[in-house]
Each structure stands twice: as C-alpha cells, then as structure tokens.
XYZ file of C-alpha atoms in Angstrom:
164
model
C 0.196 -0.280 0.150
C 2.965 1.999 1.079
C 4.553 1.745 -2.567
C 1.465 2.624 -4.001
C 1.035 5.385 -2.309
C 4.273 6.792 -3.372
C 3.872 6.245 -6.631
C 0.284 7.663 -7.265
C 1.211 10.585 -5.754
C 4.884 11.316 -7.326
C 4.809 9.061 -10.631
C 5.609 11.923 -12.280
C 9.294 12.140 -11.079
C 11.847 10.201 -13.122
C 14.132 9.680 -11.127
C 11.163 8.193 -8.695
C 9.404 6.760 -11.530
C 12.932 4.665 -12.244
C 12.393 3.667 -8.394
C 9.208 3.094 -8.387
C 9.458 0.410 -11.465
C 12.271 -1.046 -9.729
C 9.741 -1.656 -6.859
C 7.227 -2.813 -8.104
C 9.461 -5.607 -10.418
C 10.030 -6.960 -6.890
C 6.305 -6.485 -6.439
C 3.324 -8.780 -7.025
C 1.931 -7.084 -9.926
C -1.583 -8.040 -8.986
C -1.711 -6.763 -6.025
C -0.318 -3.789 -6.664
C -2.929 -2.805 -9.395
C -5.541 -3.477 -6.446
C -3.856 -1.343 -4.406
C -3.025 1.416 -6.672
C -7.538 1.038 -8.048
C -7.905 1.262 -4.346
C -6.599 4.886 -4.148
C -7.168 6.087 -7.335
C -11.157 4.862 -6.787
C -10.390 7.826 -4.028
C -8.466 10.312 -5.689
C -9.117 12.933 -7.404
C -9.571 12.769 -10.972
C -5.859 14.222 -11.586
C -4.815 10.618 -11.144
C -7.275 8.695 -13.241
C -5.900 9.304 -16.755
C -2.192 7.917 -15.328
C -4.085 5.146 -14.242
C -3.238 2.844 -17.631
C 0.396 4.503 -17.951
C 1.282 3.028 -14.380
C -1.192 -0.626 -15.088
C 0.271 -0.723 -18.597
C 4.074 -0.575 -16.727
C 3.202 -2.996 -14.395
C 1.302 -4.602 -16.651
C 4.269 -5.097 -19.225
C 6.880 -5.930 -16.360
C 5.411 -8.882 -15.223
C 5.233 -10.136 -18.894
C 8.642 -9.250 -18.696
C 9.546 -10.816 -15.245
C 7.484 -14.202 -16.438
C 9.806 -14.236 -20.344
C 13.250 -14.032 -17.955
C 11.459 -16.907 -16.192
C 10.725 -18.645 -19.260
C 13.939 -18.243 -21.203
C 15.873 -19.817 -18.466
C 13.483 -23.245 -17.893
C 13.605 -23.146 -21.940
C 15.642 -26.446 -22.679
C 16.732 -24.736 -26.006
C 18.331 -20.936 -24.719
C 21.794 -20.827 -24.444
C 23.357 -21.083 -21.691
C 24.916 -17.546 -22.040
C 21.469 -16.555 -22.151
C 20.679 -18.373 -19.108
C 23.001 -16.905 -17.439
C 22.476 -13.572 -17.936
C 19.142 -14.120 -16.543
C 19.709 -15.932 -13.518
C 22.054 -13.398 -12.425
C 19.724 -10.684 -13.510
C 18.055 -12.098 -10.495
C 20.951 -12.023 -7.825
C 20.965 -7.757 -8.560
C 17.396 -7.620 -9.182
C 15.965 -10.474 -6.170
C 12.487 -10.995 -7.706
C 9.996 -13.289 -5.720
C 8.093 -14.259 -8.529
C 11.516 -15.858 -9.183
C 12.238 -17.675 -5.915
C 10.050 -21.073 -6.784
C 11.119 -20.808 -10.850
C 14.868 -21.262 -9.480
C 14.430 -22.913 -6.707
C 13.349 -25.810 -9.337
C 16.020 -25.173 -11.603
C 18.644 -25.559 -8.638
C 16.450 -29.508 -7.872
C 16.501 -30.738 -11.380
C 19.771 -32.340 -12.446
C 19.135 -32.199 -15.579
C 20.405 -28.210 -15.750
C 24.016 -27.810 -16.272
C 25.792 -27.556 -12.817
C 27.708 -24.156 -13.249
C 23.749 -22.462 -14.103
C 22.323 -24.373 -10.388
C 25.473 -22.729 -8.751
C 25.210 -19.634 -10.128
C 21.150 -19.978 -9.528
C 22.417 -20.322 -5.813
C 24.067 -18.006 -5.262
C 21.486 -15.580 -6.598
C 19.334 -16.999 -3.853
C 21.703 -15.483 -1.453
C 20.916 -12.004 -2.547
C 17.448 -12.361 -1.302
C 18.082 -11.109 2.355
C 15.769 -8.313 2.600
C 13.039 -9.762 0.488
C 9.816 -11.088 1.670
C 10.394 -14.903 0.748
C 13.878 -15.523 2.125
C 12.212 -17.822 4.732
C 10.815 -20.157 1.427
C 14.254 -19.782 -0.511
C 15.898 -20.819 3.190
C 12.975 -23.756 3.798
C 13.904 -24.820 -0.800
C 17.298 -24.714 0.015
C 17.387 -27.067 2.633
C 14.867 -29.420 1.442
C 17.070 -29.465 -2.116
C 20.505 -29.884 -0.217
C 19.993 -33.231 1.238
C 19.482 -35.587 -2.538
C 22.340 -33.238 -4.467
C 25.518 -34.830 -5.018
C 27.879 -32.519 -5.975
C 30.477 -31.140 -3.857
C 30.658 -27.276 -5.258
C 26.713 -27.211 -5.702
C 25.935 -28.328 -2.364
C 28.278 -25.556 -0.864
C 27.392 -22.827 -2.015
C 23.831 -24.990 -0.955
C 24.818 -24.487 2.370
C 27.128 -20.745 1.952
C 23.244 -19.185 0.823
C 21.454 -20.787 3.704
C 23.709 -19.678 6.118
C 24.067 -15.660 4.869
C 20.024 -15.607 4.475
C 19.792 -17.627 8.293
C 22.437 -14.704 9.909
C 20.897 -11.937 8.287
C-alpha cells in the first residue's frame, strides 16, 4: 500500500519513476494493481489519467519477469542467456522468481554451473519477503544434491540468509 501511494502521488518525477519500476519488479504485480485501484478510486480525477499508464507499466514488467523465467527454464535457451538472466535475479531479487530458481537448482538435468549460479543468486534475497521460502526450499533440496560445489553453495546461501 505504501509503494502504491508513493507511485500515485509522485509518478511524474523521473528519478522516482525509475525507483518505482525497481519496486514494482519485486512486488506482486496483481496486488500492486489492486492497491493502486483503491487509491485511484479515492483520489481526484487527475490521477485517473495516469492510472492506465502505470498499469501498462506493471503489466509490461510482469510480462518481462515471466519471459525471463521461461527463458531460464527453456531447455533450448543458450547457456549464456540463461546465465545473464540468473545473474539478473541476483541483482534484482524478485519474489516471483523464487520457485522457478529453486526448481532449476533441484533439476539434476540442468548444467551444474548454472545451478550453482542460481543458488548463489538466491543468497542475495536477504531483504526479500520470500527469504524464508528460499531457506526452506534450499534446505529441502540440499540432501538430494551429489555435486560438492553445488552443495557448498547451497549451504553458504542458507547460512548467509539465516544469519541476516
């Protein structure tokens, strides 16, 4: 609700618009649209003209997140592209990606180097609302991992997140 309020009252500020985009990337887009609608319904007509632009931006960001995760999961995508997308989730710890990254790490048919990078990326989710899900998921995956490097990265990530 607070982010939605800030967006409605300050979206025309270019510097803040960039920060809002970063926030929206890490929020549940559907919940954000609901919160925005509540605010738009109770505020002057001025905001209604910007609402469609904001919703379109949220929809575009949500679509981009889905495409990114689908590309990582696609067995025909190049290793280079998958690596770039996985690293992007380290730099932008998106709640939406948690389940997909955990499934990717658990999938022993995936390239081990990419699974290690995915485990390391989840280590940056220390401020993410799904940090607990990451810890729980990695602890569940760890016993089935046979690769020493991946197992070490999972343990390192769990320790990092548990100690925050």
